[in-house]
Coordinates of C-alpha atoms and ligand atoms in Angstrom, one line a residue:
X1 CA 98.8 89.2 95.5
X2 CA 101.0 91.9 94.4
X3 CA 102.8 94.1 96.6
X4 CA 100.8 97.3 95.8
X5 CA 97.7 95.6 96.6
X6 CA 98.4 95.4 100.3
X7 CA 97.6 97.7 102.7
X8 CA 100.4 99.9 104.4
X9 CA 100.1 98.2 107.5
X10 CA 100.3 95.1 105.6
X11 CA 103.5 96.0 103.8
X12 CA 105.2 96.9 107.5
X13 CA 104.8 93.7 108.8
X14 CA 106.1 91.6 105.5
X15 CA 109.0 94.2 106.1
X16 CA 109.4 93.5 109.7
X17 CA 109.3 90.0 108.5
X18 CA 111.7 90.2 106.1
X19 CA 109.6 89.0 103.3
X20 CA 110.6 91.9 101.3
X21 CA 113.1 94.9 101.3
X22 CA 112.0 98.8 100.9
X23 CA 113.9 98.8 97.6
X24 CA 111.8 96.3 96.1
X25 CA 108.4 97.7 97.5
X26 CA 109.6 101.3 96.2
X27 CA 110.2 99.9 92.9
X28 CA 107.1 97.7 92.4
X29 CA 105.2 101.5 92.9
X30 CA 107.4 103.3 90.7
X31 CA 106.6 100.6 87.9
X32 CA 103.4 101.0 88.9
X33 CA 103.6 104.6 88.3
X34 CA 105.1 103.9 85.0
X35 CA 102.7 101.7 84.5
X36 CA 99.0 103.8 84.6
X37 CA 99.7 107.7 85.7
X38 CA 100.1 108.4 82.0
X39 CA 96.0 107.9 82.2
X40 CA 95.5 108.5 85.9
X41 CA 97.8 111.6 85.6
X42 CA 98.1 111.8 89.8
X43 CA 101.5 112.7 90.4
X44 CA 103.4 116.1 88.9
X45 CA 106.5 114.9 89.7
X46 CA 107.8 111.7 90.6
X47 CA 111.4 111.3 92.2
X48 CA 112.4 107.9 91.6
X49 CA 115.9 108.5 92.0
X50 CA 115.2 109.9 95.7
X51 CA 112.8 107.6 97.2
X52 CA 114.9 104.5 95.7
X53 CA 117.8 106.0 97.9
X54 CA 115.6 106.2 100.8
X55 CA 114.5 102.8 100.7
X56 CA 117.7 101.6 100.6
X57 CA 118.5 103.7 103.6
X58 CA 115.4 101.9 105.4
X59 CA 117.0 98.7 104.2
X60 CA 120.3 99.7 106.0
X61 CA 118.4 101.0 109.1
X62 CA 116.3 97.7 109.2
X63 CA 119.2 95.1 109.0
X64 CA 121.2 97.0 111.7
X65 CA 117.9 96.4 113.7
X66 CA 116.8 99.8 114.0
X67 CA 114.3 100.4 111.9
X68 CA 113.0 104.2 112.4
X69 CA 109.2 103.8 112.9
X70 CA 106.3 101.5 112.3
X71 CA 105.9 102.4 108.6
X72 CA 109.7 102.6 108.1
X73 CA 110.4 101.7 104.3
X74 CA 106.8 102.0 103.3
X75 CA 106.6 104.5 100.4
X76 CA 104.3 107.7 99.9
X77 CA 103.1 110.2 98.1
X78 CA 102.6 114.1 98.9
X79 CA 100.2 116.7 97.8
X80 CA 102.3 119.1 95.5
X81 CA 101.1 121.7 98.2
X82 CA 103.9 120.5 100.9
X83 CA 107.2 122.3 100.4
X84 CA 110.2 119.9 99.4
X85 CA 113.5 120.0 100.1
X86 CA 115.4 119.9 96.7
X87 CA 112.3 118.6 94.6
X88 CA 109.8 121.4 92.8
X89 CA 106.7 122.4 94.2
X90 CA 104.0 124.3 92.3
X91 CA 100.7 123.4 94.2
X92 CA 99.0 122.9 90.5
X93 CA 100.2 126.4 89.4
X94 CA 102.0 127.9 87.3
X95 CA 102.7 130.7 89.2
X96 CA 105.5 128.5 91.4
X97 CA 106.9 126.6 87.9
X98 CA 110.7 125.7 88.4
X99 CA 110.5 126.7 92.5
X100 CA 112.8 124.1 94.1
X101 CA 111.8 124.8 98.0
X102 CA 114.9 125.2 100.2
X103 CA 113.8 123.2 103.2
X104 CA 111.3 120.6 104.0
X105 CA 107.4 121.1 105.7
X106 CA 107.0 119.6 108.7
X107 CA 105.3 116.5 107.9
X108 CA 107.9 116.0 104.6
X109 CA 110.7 116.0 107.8
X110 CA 108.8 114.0 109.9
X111 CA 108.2 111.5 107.4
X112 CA 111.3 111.4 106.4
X113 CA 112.9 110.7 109.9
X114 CA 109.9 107.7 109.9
X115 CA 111.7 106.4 106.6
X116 CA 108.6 106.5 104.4
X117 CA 110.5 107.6 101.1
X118 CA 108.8 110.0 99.3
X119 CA 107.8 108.6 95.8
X120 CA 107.0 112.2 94.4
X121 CA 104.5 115.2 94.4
X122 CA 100.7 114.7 93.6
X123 CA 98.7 116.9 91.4
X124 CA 96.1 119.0 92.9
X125 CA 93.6 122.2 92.1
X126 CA 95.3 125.3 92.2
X127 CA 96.4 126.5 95.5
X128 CA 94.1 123.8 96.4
X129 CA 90.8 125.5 95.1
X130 CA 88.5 123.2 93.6
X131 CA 86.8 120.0 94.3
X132 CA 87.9 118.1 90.9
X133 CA 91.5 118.6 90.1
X134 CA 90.6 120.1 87.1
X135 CA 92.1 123.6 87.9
X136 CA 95.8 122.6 88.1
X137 CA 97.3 124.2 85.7
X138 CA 99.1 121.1 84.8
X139 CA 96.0 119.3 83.4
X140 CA 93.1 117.0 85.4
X141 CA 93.5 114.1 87.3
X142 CA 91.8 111.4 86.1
X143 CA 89.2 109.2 88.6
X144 CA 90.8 104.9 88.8
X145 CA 87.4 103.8 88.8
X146 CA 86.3 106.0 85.1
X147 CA 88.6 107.6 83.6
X148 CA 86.5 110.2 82.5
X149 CA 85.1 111.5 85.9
X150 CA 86.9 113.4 88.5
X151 CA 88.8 112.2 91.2
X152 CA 87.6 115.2 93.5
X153 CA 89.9 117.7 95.0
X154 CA 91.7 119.5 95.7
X155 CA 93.8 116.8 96.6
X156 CA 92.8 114.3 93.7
X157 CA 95.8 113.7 92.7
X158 CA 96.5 111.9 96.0
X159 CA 93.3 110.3 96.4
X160 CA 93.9 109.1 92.5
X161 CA 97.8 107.8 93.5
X162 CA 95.9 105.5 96.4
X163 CA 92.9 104.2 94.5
X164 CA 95.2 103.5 91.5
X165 CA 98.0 101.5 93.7
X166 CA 100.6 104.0 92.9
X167 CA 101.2 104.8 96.3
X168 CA 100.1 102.9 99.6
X169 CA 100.0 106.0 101.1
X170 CA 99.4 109.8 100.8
X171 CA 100.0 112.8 102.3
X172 CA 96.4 115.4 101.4
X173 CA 95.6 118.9 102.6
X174 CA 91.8 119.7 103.9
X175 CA 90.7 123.4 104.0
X176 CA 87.0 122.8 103.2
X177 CA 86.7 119.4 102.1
X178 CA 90.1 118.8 99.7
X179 CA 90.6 115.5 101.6
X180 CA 87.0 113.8 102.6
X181 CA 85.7 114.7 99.1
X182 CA 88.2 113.0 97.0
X183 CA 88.2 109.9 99.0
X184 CA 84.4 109.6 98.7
X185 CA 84.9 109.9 95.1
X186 CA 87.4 107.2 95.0
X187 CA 87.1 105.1 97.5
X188 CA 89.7 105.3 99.8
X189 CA 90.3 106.7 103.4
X190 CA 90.6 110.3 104.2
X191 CA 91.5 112.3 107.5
X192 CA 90.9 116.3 108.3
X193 CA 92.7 115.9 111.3
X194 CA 92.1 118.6 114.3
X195 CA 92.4 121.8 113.4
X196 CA 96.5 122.2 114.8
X197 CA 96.6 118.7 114.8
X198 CA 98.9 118.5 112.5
X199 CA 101.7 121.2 111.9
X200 CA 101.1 123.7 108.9
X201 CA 104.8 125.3 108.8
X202 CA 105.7 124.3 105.1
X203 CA 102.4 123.8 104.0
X204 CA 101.6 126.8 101.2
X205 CA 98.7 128.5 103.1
X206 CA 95.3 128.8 101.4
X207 CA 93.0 129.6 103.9
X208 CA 95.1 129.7 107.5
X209 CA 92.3 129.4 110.0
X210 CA 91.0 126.0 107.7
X211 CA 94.1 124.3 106.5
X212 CA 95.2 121.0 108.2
X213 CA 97.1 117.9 106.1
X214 CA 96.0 114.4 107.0
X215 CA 96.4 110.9 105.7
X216 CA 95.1 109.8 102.5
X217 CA 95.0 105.7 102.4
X218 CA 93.1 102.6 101.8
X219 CA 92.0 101.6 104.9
X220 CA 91.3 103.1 108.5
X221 CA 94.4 101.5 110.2
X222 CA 96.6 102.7 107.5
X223 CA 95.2 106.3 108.4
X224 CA 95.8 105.8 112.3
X225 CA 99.7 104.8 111.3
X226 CA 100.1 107.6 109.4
X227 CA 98.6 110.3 111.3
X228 CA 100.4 109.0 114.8
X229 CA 103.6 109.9 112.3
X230 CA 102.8 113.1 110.8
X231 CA 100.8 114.7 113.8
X232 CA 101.6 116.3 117.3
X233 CA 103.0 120.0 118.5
X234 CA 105.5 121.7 116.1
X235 CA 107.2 124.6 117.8
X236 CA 107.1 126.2 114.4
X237 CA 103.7 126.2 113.8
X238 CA 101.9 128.7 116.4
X239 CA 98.6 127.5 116.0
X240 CA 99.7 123.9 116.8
X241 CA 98.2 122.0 119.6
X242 CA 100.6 121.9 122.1
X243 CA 99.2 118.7 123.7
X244 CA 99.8 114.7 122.9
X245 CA 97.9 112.9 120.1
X246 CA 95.5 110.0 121.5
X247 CA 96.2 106.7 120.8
X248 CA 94.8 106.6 117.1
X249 CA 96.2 103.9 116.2
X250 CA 94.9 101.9 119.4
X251 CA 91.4 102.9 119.3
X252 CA 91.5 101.8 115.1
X253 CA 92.5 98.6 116.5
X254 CA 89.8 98.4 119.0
X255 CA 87.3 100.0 116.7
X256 CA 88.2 97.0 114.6
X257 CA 86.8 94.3 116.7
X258 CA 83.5 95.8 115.6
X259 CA 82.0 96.8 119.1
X260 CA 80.1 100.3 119.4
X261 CA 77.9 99.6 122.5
X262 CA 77.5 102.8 124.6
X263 CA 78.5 105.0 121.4
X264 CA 75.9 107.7 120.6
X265 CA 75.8 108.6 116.7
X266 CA 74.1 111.6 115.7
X267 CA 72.8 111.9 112.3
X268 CA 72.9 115.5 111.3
X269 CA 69.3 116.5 110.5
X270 CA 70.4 119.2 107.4
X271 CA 72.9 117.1 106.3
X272 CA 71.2 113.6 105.5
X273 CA 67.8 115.1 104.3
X274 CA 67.9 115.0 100.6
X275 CA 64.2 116.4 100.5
X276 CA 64.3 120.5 99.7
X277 CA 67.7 120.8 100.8
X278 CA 70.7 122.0 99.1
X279 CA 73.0 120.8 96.9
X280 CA 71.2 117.9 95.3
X281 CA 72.3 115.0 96.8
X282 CA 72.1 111.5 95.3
X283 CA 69.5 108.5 96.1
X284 CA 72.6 106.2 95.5
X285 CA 74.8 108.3 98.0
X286 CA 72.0 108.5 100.6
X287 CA 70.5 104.6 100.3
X288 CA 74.8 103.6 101.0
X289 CA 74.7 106.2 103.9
X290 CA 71.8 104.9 105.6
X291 CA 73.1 101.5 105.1
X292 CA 76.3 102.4 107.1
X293 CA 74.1 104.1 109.8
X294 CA 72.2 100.9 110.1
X295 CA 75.4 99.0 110.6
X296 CA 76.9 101.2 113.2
X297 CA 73.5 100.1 115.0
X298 CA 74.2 96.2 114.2
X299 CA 77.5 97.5 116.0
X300 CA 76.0 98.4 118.9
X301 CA 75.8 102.1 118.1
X302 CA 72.6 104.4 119.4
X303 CA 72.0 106.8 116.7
X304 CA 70.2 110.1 117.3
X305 CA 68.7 112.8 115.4
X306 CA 70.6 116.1 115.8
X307 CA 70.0 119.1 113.9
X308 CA 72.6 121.7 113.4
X309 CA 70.7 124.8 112.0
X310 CA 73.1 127.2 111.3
X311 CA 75.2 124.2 108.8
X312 CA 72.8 125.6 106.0
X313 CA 75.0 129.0 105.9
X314 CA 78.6 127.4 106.2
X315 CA 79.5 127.5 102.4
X316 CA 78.2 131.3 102.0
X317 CA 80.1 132.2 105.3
X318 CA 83.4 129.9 103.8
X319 CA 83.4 131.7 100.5
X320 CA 84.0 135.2 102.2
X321 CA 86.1 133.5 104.9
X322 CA 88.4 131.4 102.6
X323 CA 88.8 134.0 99.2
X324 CA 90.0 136.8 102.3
X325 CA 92.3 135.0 103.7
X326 CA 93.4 133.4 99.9
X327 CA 93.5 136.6 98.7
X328 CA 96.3 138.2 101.7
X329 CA 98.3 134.8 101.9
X330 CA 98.5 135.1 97.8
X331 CA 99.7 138.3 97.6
X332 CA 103.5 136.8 98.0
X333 CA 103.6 135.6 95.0
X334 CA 104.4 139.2 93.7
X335 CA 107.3 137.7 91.1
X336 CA 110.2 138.5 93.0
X337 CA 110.7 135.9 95.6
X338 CA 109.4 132.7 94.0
X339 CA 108.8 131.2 91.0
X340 CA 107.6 132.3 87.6
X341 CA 108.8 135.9 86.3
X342 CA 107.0 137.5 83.5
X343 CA 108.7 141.3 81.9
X344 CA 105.8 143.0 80.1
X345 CA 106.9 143.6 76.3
X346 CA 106.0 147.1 74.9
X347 CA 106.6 148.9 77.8
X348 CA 109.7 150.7 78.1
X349 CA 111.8 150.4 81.8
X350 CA 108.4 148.5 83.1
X351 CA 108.2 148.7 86.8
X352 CA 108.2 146.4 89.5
X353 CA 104.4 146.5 89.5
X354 CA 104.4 146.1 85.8
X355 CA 106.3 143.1 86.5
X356 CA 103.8 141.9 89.1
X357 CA 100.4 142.4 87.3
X358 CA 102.3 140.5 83.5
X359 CA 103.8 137.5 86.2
X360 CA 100.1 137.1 88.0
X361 CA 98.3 137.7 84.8
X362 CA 100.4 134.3 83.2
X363 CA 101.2 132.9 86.6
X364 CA 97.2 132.5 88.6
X365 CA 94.6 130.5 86.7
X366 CA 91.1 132.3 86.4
X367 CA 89.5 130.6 89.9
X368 CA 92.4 131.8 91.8
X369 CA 92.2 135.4 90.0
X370 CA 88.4 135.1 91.2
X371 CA 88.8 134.1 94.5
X372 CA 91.7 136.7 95.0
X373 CA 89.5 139.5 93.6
X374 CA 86.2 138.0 95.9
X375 CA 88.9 138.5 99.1
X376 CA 90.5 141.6 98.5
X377 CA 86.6 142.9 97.7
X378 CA 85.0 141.4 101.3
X379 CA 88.1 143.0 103.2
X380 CA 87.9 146.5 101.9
X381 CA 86.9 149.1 104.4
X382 CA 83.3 149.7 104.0
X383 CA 82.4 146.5 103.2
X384 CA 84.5 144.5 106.0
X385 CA 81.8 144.2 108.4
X386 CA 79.3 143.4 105.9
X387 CA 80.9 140.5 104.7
X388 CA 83.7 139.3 106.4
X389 CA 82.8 140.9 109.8
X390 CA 79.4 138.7 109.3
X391 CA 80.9 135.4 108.2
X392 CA 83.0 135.5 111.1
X393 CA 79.8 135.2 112.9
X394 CA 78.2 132.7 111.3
X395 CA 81.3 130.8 112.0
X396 CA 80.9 131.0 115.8
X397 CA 77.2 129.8 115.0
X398 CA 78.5 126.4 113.4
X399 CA 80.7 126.2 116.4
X400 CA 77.8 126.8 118.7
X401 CA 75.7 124.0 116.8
X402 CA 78.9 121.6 117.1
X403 CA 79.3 121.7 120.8
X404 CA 75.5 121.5 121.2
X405 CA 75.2 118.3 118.7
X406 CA 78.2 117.0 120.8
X407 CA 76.3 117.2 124.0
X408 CA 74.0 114.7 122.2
X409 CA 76.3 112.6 121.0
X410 CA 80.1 111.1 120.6
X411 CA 79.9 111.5 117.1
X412 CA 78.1 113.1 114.4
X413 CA 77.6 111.5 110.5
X414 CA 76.9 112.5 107.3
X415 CA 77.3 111.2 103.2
X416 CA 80.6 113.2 102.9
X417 CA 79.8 114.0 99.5
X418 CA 76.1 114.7 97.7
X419 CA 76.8 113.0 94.8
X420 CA 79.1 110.6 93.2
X421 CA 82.2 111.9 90.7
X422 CA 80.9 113.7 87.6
X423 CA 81.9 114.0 84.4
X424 CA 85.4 116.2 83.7
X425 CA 84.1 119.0 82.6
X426 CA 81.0 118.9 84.1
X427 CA 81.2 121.7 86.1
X428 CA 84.0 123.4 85.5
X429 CA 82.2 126.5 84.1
X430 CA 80.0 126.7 86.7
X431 CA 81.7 127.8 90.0
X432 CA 78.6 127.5 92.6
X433 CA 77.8 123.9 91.0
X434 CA 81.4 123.1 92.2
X435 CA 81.2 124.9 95.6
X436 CA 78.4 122.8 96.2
X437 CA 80.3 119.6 96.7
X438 CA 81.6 120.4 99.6
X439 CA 78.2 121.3 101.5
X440 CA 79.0 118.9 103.9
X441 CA 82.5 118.7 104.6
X442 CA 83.1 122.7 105.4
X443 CA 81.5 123.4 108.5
X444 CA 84.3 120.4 110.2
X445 CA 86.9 123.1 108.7
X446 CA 85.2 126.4 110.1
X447 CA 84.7 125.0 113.1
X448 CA 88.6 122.9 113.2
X449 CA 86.7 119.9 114.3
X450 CA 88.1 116.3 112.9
X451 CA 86.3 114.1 110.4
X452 CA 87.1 111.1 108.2
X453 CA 85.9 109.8 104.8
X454 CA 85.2 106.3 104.9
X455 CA 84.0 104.7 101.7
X456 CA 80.1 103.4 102.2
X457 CA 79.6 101.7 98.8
X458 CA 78.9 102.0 95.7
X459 CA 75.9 104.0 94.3
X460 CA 73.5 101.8 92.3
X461 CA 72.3 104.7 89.5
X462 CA 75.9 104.4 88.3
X463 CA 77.9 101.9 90.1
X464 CA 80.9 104.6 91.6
X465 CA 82.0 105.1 95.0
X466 CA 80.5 106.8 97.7
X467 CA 81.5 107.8 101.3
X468 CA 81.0 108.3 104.8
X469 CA 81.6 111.2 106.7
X470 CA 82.3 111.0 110.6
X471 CA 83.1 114.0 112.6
X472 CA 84.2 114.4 116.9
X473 CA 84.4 116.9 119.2
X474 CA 88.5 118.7 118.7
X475 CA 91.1 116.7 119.8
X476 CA 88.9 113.6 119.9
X477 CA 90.8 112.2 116.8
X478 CA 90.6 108.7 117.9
X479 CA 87.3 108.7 118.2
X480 CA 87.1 109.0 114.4
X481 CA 89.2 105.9 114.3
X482 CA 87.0 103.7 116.5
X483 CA 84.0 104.4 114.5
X484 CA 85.7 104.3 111.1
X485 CA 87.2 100.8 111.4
X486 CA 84.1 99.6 112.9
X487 CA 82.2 100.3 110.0
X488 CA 84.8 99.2 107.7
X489 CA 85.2 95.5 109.3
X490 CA 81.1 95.3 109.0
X491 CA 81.0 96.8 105.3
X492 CA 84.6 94.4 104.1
X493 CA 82.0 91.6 105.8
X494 CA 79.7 91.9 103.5
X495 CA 81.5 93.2 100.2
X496 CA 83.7 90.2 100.7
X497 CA 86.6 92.2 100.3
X498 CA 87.9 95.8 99.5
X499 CA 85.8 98.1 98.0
X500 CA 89.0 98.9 95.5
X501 CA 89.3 94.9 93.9
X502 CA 85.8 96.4 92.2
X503 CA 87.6 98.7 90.2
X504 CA 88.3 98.4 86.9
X505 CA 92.1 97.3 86.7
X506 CA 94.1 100.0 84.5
X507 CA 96.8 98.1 83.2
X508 CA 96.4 98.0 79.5
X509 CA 93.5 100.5 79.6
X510 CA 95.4 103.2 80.1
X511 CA 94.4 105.6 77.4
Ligands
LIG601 N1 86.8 122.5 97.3 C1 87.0 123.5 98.3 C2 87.5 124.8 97.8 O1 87.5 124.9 96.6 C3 87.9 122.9 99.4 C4 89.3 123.1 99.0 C5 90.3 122.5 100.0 O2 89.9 121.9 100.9 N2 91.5 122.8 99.8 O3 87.8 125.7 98.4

């Protein structure tokens, strides 16, 4: 098998048995790369030049017997969201075109002092609004497994760079589903760590109180590695959690061995009922999810029924919650500091606010405009309590419904998404339909709880991915692991192998 097949924790050990250097593994992606992205279209920049002298830096490191950390030489890919030293950044718009960050985001440093080298910057939505990639204003990202459907987002373009063995690894950001979604959508692995989990300093804020970065991969393991790099208190960041990670990595290992007795699984009552509820989930999506809820029984699992009443209100109270704080964290991007610069014409001596309104007008596509106008509108005096001042209470509601589902059980389940990937274009012209998506995966954010995306399957109406979505208590991150690669050594059982050798292979068909 080729090198990009194999899984990240696969690649360490052939590296730690000297089987192969970093250099070549680094290479055998960027050809990959070269290869399909001109149809997958996942990365926005790829820095070959960079992560080819990194590799040979892990090469160095590893021969000296020293190699930096488990994953050392084992390349990756990072949302375009997460501030690089020395290579642009944009996060999708074109509002930050030609911005070469001065410093490095936490995880970019600590990934780099692991030795992963850093293959290059993954398309995304906007500012990371979206669930389908298709608001970067650097064109859509198109799904591995059709090329005419979404790869979800916001983070497609990372989800894409895994599913289409570009990248082993990748780094994704999760504010109200831009993770889970896309790896439903393509079959891979994704992780919303805690909520402080992971550090934010470096990561372009969207929504403050909901952002969190987590590992984007092919299998469960792979995430464990990754996150035990990335995660843990950052001094710079004041809403990290000052506290050690659990052993992720540990209980993926254990979760492996496909024993669950003891665990209590509750099955979220408004989330797995496709009867009257919102959002229009899929028979395909729902028959897999069931399937996997059977198998954490086979496990030794006890599922429950939990219902968590106040879920059904999560995406109205997110849409005030996220477009306020959008809308204040945006308002940097005022043409001076970063970026994209646009001087009116026709005005004579315009003014700095000229210059602001002509730079935002060309710079911020029309979700982010609607958002920021949606934000700036629910914070207003007059109409603050109404709508922000009541969101905020809803939010404590989906908090109160966590802790008392948690009482119930060790971890809660859902499908992570209601349907498979659509069409491109589907739903672009029809923001609610695209809200909708991530139904499921918000209330984890406005409540900073962890969840993972496993993949469950494939839907029978149309024979694309669907996924899993498992959420614990804060700070319970391993518990996510246990559960995940549980599931995943029953469901390889009976695919016969990874979900991903289903695909259709690319090379040659890329369009
Ligand atoms: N799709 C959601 C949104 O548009 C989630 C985005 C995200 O998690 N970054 O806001």
């Amino acid at each position: 098998m080729s090198w990009i097949r194999k899984t990240a924790a696969e690649l360490a050990d052939a590296l730690a048995a000297g089987e192969v250097t970093s250099v070549e593994l680094t290479q055998a992606h960027l050809d990959r790369i070269a290869a399909v992205d001109g149809a997958v279209h996942a990365f926005l920049h790829v820095d070959a030049e960079g992560a080819l002298a990194q590799a040979a830096a892990s090469d160095a490191r590893r021969a000296a017997g020293a190699p930096a950390s488990a994953l050392d030489g084992v390349p990756i890919a990072v949302k375009d969201v997460m501030v690089t030293e020395g290579l642009p950044t944009t996060c999708g718009s074109k509002i930050l075109e030609g911005w070469i960050p001065p410093y490095d985001a936490t995880v970019v440093t600590r990934l780099r002092e692991a030795g992963l080298p850093i293959l290059g910057k993954t398309n995304m939505d906007e500012f990371a609004m979206g669930s389908s990639t298709e608001h970067s204003a650097y064109g859509a990202t198109h799904n591995p497994w059709d090329l005419d459907r979404i790869p979800g987002g916001s983070g497609g373009g990372s989800a894409a760079a895994v599913a289409a063995f570009e990248a082993p690894l990748a780094i994704g950001t999760d504010t109200g589903g831009s993770i889970r979604q896309p790896g439903a959508v393509t079959g891979t692995v994704g992780v919303k760590p805690t909520y402080g989990g992971v550090s934010r300093y470096g990561l372009v804020a969207l929504a403050s109180s909901l952002d969190q970065a987590g590992p984007v991969t092919r299998t469960v393991l792979d995430s464990a590695l990754l996150h035990e790099i990335i995660g843990g208190h950052d001094p710079k960041d004041s809403t990290s959690v000052d506290q050690p990670l659990p052993a992720l990595v540990e209980a993926a290992r254990l979760g492996a061995g496909g024993d669950l007795s003891g665990l209590r699984v509750g099955v979220i009552t408004e989330l797995s009922r496709h009867e009257g509820g919102q959002g229009g989930w899929q028979p395909g999506v729902m028959t897999r999810f069931q399937e996997s809820v059977d198998l954490l029984v086979k496990a030794g699992a006890e599922v429950v029924e939990v219902s968590c009443p106040h879920f059904v209100h999560a995406l109205a109270a997110y849409y005030l919650i996220l477009p306020a704080e959008a809308s204040s964290n945006l308002a940097k991007f005022d043409a001076m500091r970063y970026g994209l610069r646009v001087v009116p014409e026709g005005i004579d001596n315009p003014s700095a606010e000229d210059v602001m309104r002509a730079t935002r007008d060309a710079g911020f596509g029309d979700e982010v405009k609607r958002r920021i106008i949606l934000g700036t509108y629910a914070l207003s005096s007059g109409y603050y309590d109404a709508y922000y001042g009541q969101a905020q209470k809803v939010r404590t509601l989906i908090s109160r419904d966590f802790e008392a589902a948690f009482e119930k059980a060790d971890v809660l389940v859902s499908p992570t998404a209601p349907t498979t990937a659509f069409k491109l274009g589907e739903k672009l012209d029809d923001p609610i339909a695209m809200y909708l998506n991530d139904l499921a995966t918000i209330p984890a954010n406005l409540a900073g709880v962890p969840g993972i995306s496993v993949p469950s399957g494939l839907a029978d109406e149309d024979g694309l991915p669907a996924g899993i979505q498992i959420l614990a208590p804060a700070l319970a991150d391993d518990r996510l692991y246990r559960v995940g690669a549980a599931l995943e050594a029953a469901l390889l059982e009976q695919w016969g192998g990874p979900l991903l050798d289903k695909a259709p292979t690319l090379e040659g068909g890329a369009r």
